[in-house]
PDB file of C-alpha atoms and ligand atoms in Angstrom:
ATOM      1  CA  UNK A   1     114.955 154.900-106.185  1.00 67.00           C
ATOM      2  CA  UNK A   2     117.708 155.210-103.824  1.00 78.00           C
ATOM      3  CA  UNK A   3     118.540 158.835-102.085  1.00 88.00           C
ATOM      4  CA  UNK A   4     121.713 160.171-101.093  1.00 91.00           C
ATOM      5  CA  UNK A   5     121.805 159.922 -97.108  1.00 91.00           C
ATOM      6  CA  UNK A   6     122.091 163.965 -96.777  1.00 90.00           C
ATOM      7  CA  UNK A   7     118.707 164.194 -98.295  1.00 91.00           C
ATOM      8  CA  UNK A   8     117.217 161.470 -95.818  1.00 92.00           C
ATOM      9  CA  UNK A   9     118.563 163.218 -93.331  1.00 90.00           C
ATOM     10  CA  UNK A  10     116.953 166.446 -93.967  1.00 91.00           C
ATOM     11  CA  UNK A  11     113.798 164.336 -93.662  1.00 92.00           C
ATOM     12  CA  UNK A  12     114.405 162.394 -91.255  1.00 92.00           C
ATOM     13  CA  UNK A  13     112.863 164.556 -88.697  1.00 90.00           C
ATOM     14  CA  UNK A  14     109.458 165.011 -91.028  1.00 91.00           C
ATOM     15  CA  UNK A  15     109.841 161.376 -91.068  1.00 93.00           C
ATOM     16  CA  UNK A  16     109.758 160.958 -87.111  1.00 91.00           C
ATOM     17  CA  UNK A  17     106.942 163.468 -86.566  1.00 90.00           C
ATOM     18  CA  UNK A  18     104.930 161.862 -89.264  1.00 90.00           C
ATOM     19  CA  UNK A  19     104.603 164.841 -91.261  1.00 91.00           C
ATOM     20  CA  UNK A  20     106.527 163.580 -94.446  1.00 88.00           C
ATOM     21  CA  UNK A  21     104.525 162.918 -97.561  1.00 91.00           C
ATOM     22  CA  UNK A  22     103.364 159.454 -98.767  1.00 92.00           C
ATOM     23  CA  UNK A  23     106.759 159.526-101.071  1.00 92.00           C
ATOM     24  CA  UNK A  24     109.069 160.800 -98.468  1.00 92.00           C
ATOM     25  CA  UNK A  25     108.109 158.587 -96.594  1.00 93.00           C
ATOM     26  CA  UNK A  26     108.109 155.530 -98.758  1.00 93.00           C
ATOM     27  CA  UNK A  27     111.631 156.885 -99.845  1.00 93.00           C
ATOM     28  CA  UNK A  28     112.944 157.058 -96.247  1.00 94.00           C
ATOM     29  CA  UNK A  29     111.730 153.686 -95.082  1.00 93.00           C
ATOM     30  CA  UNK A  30     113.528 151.848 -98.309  1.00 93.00           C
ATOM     31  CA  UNK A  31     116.736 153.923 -97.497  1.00 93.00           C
ATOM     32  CA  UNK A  32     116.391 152.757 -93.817  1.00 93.00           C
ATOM     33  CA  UNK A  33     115.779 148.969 -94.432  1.00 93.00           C
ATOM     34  CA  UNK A  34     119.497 149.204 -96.142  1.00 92.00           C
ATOM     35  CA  UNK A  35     121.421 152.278 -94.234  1.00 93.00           C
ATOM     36  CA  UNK A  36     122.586 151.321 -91.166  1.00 92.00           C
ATOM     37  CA  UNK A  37     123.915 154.834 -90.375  1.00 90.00           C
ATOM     38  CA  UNK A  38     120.550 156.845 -91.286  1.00 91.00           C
ATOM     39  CA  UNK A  39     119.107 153.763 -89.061  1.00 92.00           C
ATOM     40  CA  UNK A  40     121.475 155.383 -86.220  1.00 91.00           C
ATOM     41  CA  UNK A  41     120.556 158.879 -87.026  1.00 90.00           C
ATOM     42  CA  UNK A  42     117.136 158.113 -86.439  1.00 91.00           C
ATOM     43  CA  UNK A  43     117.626 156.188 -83.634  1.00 90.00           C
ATOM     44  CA  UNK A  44     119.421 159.208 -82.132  1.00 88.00           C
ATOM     45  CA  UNK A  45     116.634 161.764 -82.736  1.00 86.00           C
ATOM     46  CA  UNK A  46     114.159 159.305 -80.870  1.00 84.00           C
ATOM     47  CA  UNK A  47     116.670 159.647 -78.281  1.00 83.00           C
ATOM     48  CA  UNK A  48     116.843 163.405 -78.451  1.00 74.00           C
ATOM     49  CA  UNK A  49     113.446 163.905 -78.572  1.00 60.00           C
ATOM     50  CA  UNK A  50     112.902 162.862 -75.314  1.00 51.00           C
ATOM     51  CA  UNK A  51     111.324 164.809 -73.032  1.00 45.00           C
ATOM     52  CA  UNK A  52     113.754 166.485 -71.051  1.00 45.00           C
ATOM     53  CA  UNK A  53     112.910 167.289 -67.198  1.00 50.00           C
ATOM     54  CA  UNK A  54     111.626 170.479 -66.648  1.00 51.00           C
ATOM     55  CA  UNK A  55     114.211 172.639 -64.763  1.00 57.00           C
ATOM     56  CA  UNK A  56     112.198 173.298 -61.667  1.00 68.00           C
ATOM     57  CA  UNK A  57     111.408 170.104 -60.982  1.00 69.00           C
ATOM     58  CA  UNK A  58     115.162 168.895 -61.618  1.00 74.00           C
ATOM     59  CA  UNK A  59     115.602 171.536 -58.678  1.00 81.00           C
ATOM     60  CA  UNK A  60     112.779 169.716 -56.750  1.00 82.00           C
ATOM     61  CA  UNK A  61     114.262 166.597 -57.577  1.00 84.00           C
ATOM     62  CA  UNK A  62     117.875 167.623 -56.127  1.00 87.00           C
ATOM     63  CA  UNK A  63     116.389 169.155 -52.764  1.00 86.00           C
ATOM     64  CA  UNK A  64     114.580 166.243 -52.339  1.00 88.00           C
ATOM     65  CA  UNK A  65     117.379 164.147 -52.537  1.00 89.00           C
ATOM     66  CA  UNK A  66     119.673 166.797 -50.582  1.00 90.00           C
ATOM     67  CA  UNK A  67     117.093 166.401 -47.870  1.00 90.00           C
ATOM     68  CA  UNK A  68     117.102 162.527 -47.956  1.00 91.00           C
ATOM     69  CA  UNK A  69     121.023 162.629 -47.532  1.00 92.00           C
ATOM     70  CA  UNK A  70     120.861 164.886 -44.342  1.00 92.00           C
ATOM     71  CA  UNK A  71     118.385 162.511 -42.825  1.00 92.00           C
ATOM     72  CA  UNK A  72     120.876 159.447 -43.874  1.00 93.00           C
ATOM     73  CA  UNK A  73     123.673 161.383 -42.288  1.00 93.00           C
ATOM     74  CA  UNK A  74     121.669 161.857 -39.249  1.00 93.00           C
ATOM     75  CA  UNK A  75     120.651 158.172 -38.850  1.00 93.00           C
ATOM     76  CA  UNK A  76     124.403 157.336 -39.697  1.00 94.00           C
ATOM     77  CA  UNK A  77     125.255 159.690 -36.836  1.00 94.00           C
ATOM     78  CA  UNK A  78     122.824 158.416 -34.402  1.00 95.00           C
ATOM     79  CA  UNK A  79     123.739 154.603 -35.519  1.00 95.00           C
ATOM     80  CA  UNK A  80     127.094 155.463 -34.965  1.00 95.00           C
ATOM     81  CA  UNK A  81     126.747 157.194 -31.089  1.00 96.00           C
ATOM     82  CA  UNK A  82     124.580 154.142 -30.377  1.00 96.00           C
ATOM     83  CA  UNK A  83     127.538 151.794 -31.099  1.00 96.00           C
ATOM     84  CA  UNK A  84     129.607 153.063 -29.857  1.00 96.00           C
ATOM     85  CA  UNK A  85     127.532 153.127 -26.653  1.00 96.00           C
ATOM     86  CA  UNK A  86     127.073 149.881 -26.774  1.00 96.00           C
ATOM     87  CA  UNK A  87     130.704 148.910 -27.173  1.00 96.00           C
ATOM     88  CA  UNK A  88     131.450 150.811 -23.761  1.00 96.00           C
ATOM     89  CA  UNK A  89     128.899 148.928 -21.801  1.00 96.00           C
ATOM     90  CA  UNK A  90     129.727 145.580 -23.173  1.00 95.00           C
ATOM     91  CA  UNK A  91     133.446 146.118 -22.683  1.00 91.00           C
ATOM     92  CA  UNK A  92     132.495 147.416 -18.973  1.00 93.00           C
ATOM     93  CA  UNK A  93     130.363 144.241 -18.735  1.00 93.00           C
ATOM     94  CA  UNK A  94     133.035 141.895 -20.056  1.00 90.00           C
ATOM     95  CA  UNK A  95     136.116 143.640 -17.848  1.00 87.00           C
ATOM     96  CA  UNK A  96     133.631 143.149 -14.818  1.00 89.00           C
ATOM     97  CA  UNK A  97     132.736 139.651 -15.003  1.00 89.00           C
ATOM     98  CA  UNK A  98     136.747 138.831 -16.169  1.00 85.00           C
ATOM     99  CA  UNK A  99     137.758 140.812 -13.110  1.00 83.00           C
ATOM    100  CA  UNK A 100     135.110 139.457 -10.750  1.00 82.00           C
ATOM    101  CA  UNK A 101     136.832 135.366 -11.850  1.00 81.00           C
ATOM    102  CA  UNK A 102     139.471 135.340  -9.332  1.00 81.00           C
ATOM    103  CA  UNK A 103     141.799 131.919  -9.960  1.00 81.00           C
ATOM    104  CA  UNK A 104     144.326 130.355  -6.815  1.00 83.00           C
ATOM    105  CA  UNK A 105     147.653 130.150  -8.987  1.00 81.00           C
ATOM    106  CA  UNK A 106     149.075 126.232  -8.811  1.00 82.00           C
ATOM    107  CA  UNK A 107     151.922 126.304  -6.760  1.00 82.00           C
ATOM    108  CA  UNK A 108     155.185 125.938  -9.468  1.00 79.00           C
ATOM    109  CA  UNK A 109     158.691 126.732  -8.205  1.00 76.00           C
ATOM    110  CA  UNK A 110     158.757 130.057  -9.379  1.00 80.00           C
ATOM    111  CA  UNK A 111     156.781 130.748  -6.231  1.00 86.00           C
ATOM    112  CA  UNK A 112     159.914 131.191  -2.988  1.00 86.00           C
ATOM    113  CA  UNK A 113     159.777 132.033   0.541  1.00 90.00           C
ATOM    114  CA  UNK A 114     162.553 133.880   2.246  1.00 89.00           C
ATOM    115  CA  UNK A 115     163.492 135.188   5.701  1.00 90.00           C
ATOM    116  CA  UNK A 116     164.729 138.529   4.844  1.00 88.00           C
ATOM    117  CA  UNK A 117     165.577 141.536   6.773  1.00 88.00           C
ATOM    118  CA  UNK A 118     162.077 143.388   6.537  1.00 88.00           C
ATOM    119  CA  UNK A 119     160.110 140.276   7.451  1.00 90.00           C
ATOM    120  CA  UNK A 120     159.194 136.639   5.834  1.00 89.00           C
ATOM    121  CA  UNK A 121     159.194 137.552   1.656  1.00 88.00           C
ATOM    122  CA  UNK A 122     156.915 135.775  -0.781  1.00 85.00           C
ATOM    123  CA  UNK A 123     158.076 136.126  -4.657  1.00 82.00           C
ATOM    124  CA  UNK A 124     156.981 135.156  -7.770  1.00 79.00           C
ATOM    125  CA  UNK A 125     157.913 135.347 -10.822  1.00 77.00           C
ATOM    126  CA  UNK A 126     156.070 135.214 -13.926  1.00 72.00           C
ATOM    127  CA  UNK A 127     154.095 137.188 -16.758  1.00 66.00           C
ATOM    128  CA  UNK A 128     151.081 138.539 -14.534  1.00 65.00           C
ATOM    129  CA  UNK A 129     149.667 140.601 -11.860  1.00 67.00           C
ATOM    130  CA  UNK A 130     149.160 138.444  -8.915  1.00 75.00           C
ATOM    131  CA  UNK A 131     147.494 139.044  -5.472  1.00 80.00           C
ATOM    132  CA  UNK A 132     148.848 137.872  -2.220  1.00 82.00           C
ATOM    133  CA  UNK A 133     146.455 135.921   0.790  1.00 85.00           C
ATOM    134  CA  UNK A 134     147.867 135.074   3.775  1.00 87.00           C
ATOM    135  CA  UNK A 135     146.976 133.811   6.738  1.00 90.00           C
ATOM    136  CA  UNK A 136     149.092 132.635  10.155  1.00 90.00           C
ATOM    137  CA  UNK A 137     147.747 129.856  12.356  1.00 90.00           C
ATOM    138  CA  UNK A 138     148.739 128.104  15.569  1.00 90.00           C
ATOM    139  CA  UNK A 139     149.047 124.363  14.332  1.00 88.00           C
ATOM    140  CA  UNK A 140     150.278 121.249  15.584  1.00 86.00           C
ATOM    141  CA  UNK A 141     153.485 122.237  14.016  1.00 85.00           C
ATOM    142  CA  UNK A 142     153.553 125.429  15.579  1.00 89.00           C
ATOM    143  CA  UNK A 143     152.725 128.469  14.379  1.00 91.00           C
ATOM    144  CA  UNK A 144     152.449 128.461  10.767  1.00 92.00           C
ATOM    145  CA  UNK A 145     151.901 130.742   7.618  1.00 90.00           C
ATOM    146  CA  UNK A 146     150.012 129.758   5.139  1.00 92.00           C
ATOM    147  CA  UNK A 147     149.918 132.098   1.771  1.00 88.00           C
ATOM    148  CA  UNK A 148     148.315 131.940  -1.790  1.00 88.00           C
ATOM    149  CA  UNK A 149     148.717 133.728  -5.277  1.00 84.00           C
ATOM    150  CA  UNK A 150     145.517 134.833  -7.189  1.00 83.00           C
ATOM    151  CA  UNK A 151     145.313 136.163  -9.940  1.00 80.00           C
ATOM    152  CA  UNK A 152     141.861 137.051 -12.532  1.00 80.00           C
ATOM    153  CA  UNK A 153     141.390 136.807 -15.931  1.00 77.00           C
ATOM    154  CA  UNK A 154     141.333 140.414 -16.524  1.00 78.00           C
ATOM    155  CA  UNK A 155     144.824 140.546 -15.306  1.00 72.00           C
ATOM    156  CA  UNK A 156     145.590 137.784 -18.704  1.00 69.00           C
ATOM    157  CA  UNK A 157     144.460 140.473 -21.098  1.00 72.00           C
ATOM    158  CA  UNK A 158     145.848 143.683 -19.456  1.00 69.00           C
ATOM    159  CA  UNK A 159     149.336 141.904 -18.543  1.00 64.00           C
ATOM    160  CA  UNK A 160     151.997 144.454 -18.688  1.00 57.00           C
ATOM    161  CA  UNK A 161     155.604 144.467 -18.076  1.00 54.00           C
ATOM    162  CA  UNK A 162     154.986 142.546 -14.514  1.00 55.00           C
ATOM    163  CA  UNK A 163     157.078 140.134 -14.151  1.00 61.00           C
ATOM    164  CA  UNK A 164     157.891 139.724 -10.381  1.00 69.00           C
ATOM    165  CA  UNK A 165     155.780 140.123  -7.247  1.00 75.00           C
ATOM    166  CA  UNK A 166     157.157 140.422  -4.102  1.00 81.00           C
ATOM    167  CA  UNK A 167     154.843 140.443  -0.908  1.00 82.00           C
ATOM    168  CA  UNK A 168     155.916 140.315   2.676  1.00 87.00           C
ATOM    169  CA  UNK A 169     153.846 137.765   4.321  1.00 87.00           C
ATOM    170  CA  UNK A 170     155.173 138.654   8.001  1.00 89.00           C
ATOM    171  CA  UNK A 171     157.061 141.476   8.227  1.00 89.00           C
ATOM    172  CA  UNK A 172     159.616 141.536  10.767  1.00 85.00           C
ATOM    173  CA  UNK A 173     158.152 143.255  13.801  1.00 87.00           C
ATOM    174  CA  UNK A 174     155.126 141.220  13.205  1.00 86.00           C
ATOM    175  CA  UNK A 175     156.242 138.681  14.705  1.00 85.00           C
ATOM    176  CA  UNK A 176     158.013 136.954  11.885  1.00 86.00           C
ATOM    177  CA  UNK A 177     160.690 135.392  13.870  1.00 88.00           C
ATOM    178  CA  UNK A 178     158.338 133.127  15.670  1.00 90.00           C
ATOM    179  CA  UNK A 179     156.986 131.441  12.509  1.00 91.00           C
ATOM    180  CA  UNK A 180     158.133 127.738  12.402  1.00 91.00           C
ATOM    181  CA  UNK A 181     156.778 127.251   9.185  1.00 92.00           C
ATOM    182  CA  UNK A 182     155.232 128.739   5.519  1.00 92.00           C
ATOM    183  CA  UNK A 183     152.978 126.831   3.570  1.00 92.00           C
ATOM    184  CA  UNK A 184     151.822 127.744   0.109  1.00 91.00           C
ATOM    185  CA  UNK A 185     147.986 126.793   0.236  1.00 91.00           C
ATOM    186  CA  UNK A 186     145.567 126.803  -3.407  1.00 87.00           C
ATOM    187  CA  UNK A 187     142.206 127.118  -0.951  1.00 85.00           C
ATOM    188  CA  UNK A 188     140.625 129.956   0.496  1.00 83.00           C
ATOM    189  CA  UNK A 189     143.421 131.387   3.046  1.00 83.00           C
ATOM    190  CA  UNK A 190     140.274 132.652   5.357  1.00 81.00           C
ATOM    191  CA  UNK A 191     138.244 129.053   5.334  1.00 86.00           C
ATOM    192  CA  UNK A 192     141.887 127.890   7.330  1.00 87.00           C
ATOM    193  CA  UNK A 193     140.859 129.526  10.275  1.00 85.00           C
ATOM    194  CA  UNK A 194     137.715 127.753  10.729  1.00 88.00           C
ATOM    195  CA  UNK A 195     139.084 124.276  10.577  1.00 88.00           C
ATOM    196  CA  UNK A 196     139.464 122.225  13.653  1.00 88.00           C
ATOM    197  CA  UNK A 197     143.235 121.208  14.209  1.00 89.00           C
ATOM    198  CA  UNK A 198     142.465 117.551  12.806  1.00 89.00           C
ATOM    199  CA  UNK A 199     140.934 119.256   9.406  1.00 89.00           C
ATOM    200  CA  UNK A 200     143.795 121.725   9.456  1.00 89.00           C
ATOM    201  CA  UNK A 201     146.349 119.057   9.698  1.00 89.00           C
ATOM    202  CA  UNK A 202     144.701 117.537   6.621  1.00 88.00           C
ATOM    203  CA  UNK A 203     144.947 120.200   4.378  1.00 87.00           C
ATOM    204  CA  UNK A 204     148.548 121.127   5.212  1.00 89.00           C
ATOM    205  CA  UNK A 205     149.354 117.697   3.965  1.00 88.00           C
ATOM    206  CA  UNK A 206     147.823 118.835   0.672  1.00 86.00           C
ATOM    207  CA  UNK A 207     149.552 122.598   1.038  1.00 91.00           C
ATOM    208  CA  UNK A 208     153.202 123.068  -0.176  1.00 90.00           C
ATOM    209  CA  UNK A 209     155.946 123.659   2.464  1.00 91.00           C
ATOM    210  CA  UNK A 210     157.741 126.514   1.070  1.00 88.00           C
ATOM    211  CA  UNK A 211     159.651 127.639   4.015  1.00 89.00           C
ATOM    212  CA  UNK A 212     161.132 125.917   7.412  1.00 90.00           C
ATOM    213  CA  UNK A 213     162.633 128.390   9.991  1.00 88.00           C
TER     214      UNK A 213
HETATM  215 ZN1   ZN B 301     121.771 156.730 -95.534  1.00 83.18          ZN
END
C-alpha cells in the first residue's frame, strides 16, 4: 500500500537510524523505489547527519591555519627582499661590464675640427655620450694632433638628451697655433706615441685628416 509522503517523512528518520518496524520499513522502502522527492529528503538527512566538527577543534583548525599564513607571509617577505637583492647586484654587474666595453666611434662626418678662438675644437654630433682622446705628436708632417671618440655601451642604454659634444683638443695657449695638422685616429691615441716615425707614418695614412692649418 502506498503512503502519503508526509507520513514517510515522519519516518524517515526511524527509517535512517534503523529503528523503524519491519512494516515501516517495508512501507518506506516501496515509497522510496517510486518517490523521487522522499528519495531527496533522505538523501538530505544523510547529509545532515553528518558529524559536524567539534567547535574547539574548528578553533584549532583556524589557528593552525592562521599560523601557516604568517609563516607564508614571512617566506613571501624574505623571497621578496632576496629578489630584490639580487636584481641590484645583477644590474650593478651588468652596468659594470657595459661600462667597462669602451668602443673607438668610426669616423662619419658628423665628427669636425675647427680653429676657434679658445683653441683647436673637436665636435660631434649625434645621440650619445662620447669621450674625447687626444694626443699631439711631432711627425714627418709636423706637429700633428691626433684625436678619437669613445663611447661604451652603457652610454647606449642611459642616452639622454646629448646630442653634441664639443672638446677642445688644443686650447689656444697650448700651443694650438703651431699644429700643422688634426687627424681623427680609431686606435689607441696613447699606443701613437710609441711608434717609430716609419710606423707612425703608416697609421696616419689609415687616420682621417680632419683639419689642415
Ligand atoms: Zn513521497
Amino acid at each position: 500500500m502506498n503512503y502519503p509522503c508526509g507520513i514517510i517523512k515522519d519516518l524517515l528518520p526511524l527509517y535512517y537510524d534503523g529503528v523503524c518496524s519491519p512494516e515501516s520499513s517495508q512501507a518506506v522502502k516501496e515509497h522510496l523505489a517510486h518517490c523521487p522527492q522522499c528519495r531527496a529528503s533522505l538523501e538530505a538527512l544523510k547529509v545532515g547527519q553528518e558529524p559536524l566538527p567539534q567547535p574547539d577543534e574548528e578553533e584549532k583548525k583556524a589557528a593552525s591555519f592562521r599560523s601557516l599564513k604568517k609563516k607564508l607571509r614571512k617566506k613571501q617577505i624574505q623571497i621578496g627582499v632576496i629578489c630584490v637583492a639580487l636584481a641590484v647586484v645583477c644590474m650593478l654587474l651588468v652596468s659594470t661590464v657595459l661600462k667597462n666595453t669602451v668602443r673607438m666611434v668610426e669616423y662619419k662626418d658628423n665628427i669636425q675640427v675647427t680653429m676657434e678662438k679658445e683653441g683647436l675644437v673637436s665636435q660631434l654630433e649625434g645621440t650619445l655620450w662620447y669621450t674625447c682622446s687626444s694626443v699631439t705628436l711631432e711627425t714627418q708632417e709636423g706637429k700633428c694632433l691626433f684625436f678619437g671618440f669613445t663611447d661604451t655601451a652603457w652610454d647606449d642604454l642611459i642616452t639622454g638628451d646629448q646630442t653634441y659634444c664639443k672638446y677642445t683638443l688644443c686650447p689656444a695657449d697650448k700651443g694650438a697655433d703651431q699644429i700643422e695638422k688634426v687627424y681623427y685616429y680609431t686606435g689607441d691615441c696613447a699606443d701613437l706615441s710609441r711608434l717609430s716615425q716609419t710606423q707612425l707614418a703608416q697609421e696616419m695614412e689609415n687616420a682621417v685628416l680632419l683639419w689642415t692649418k
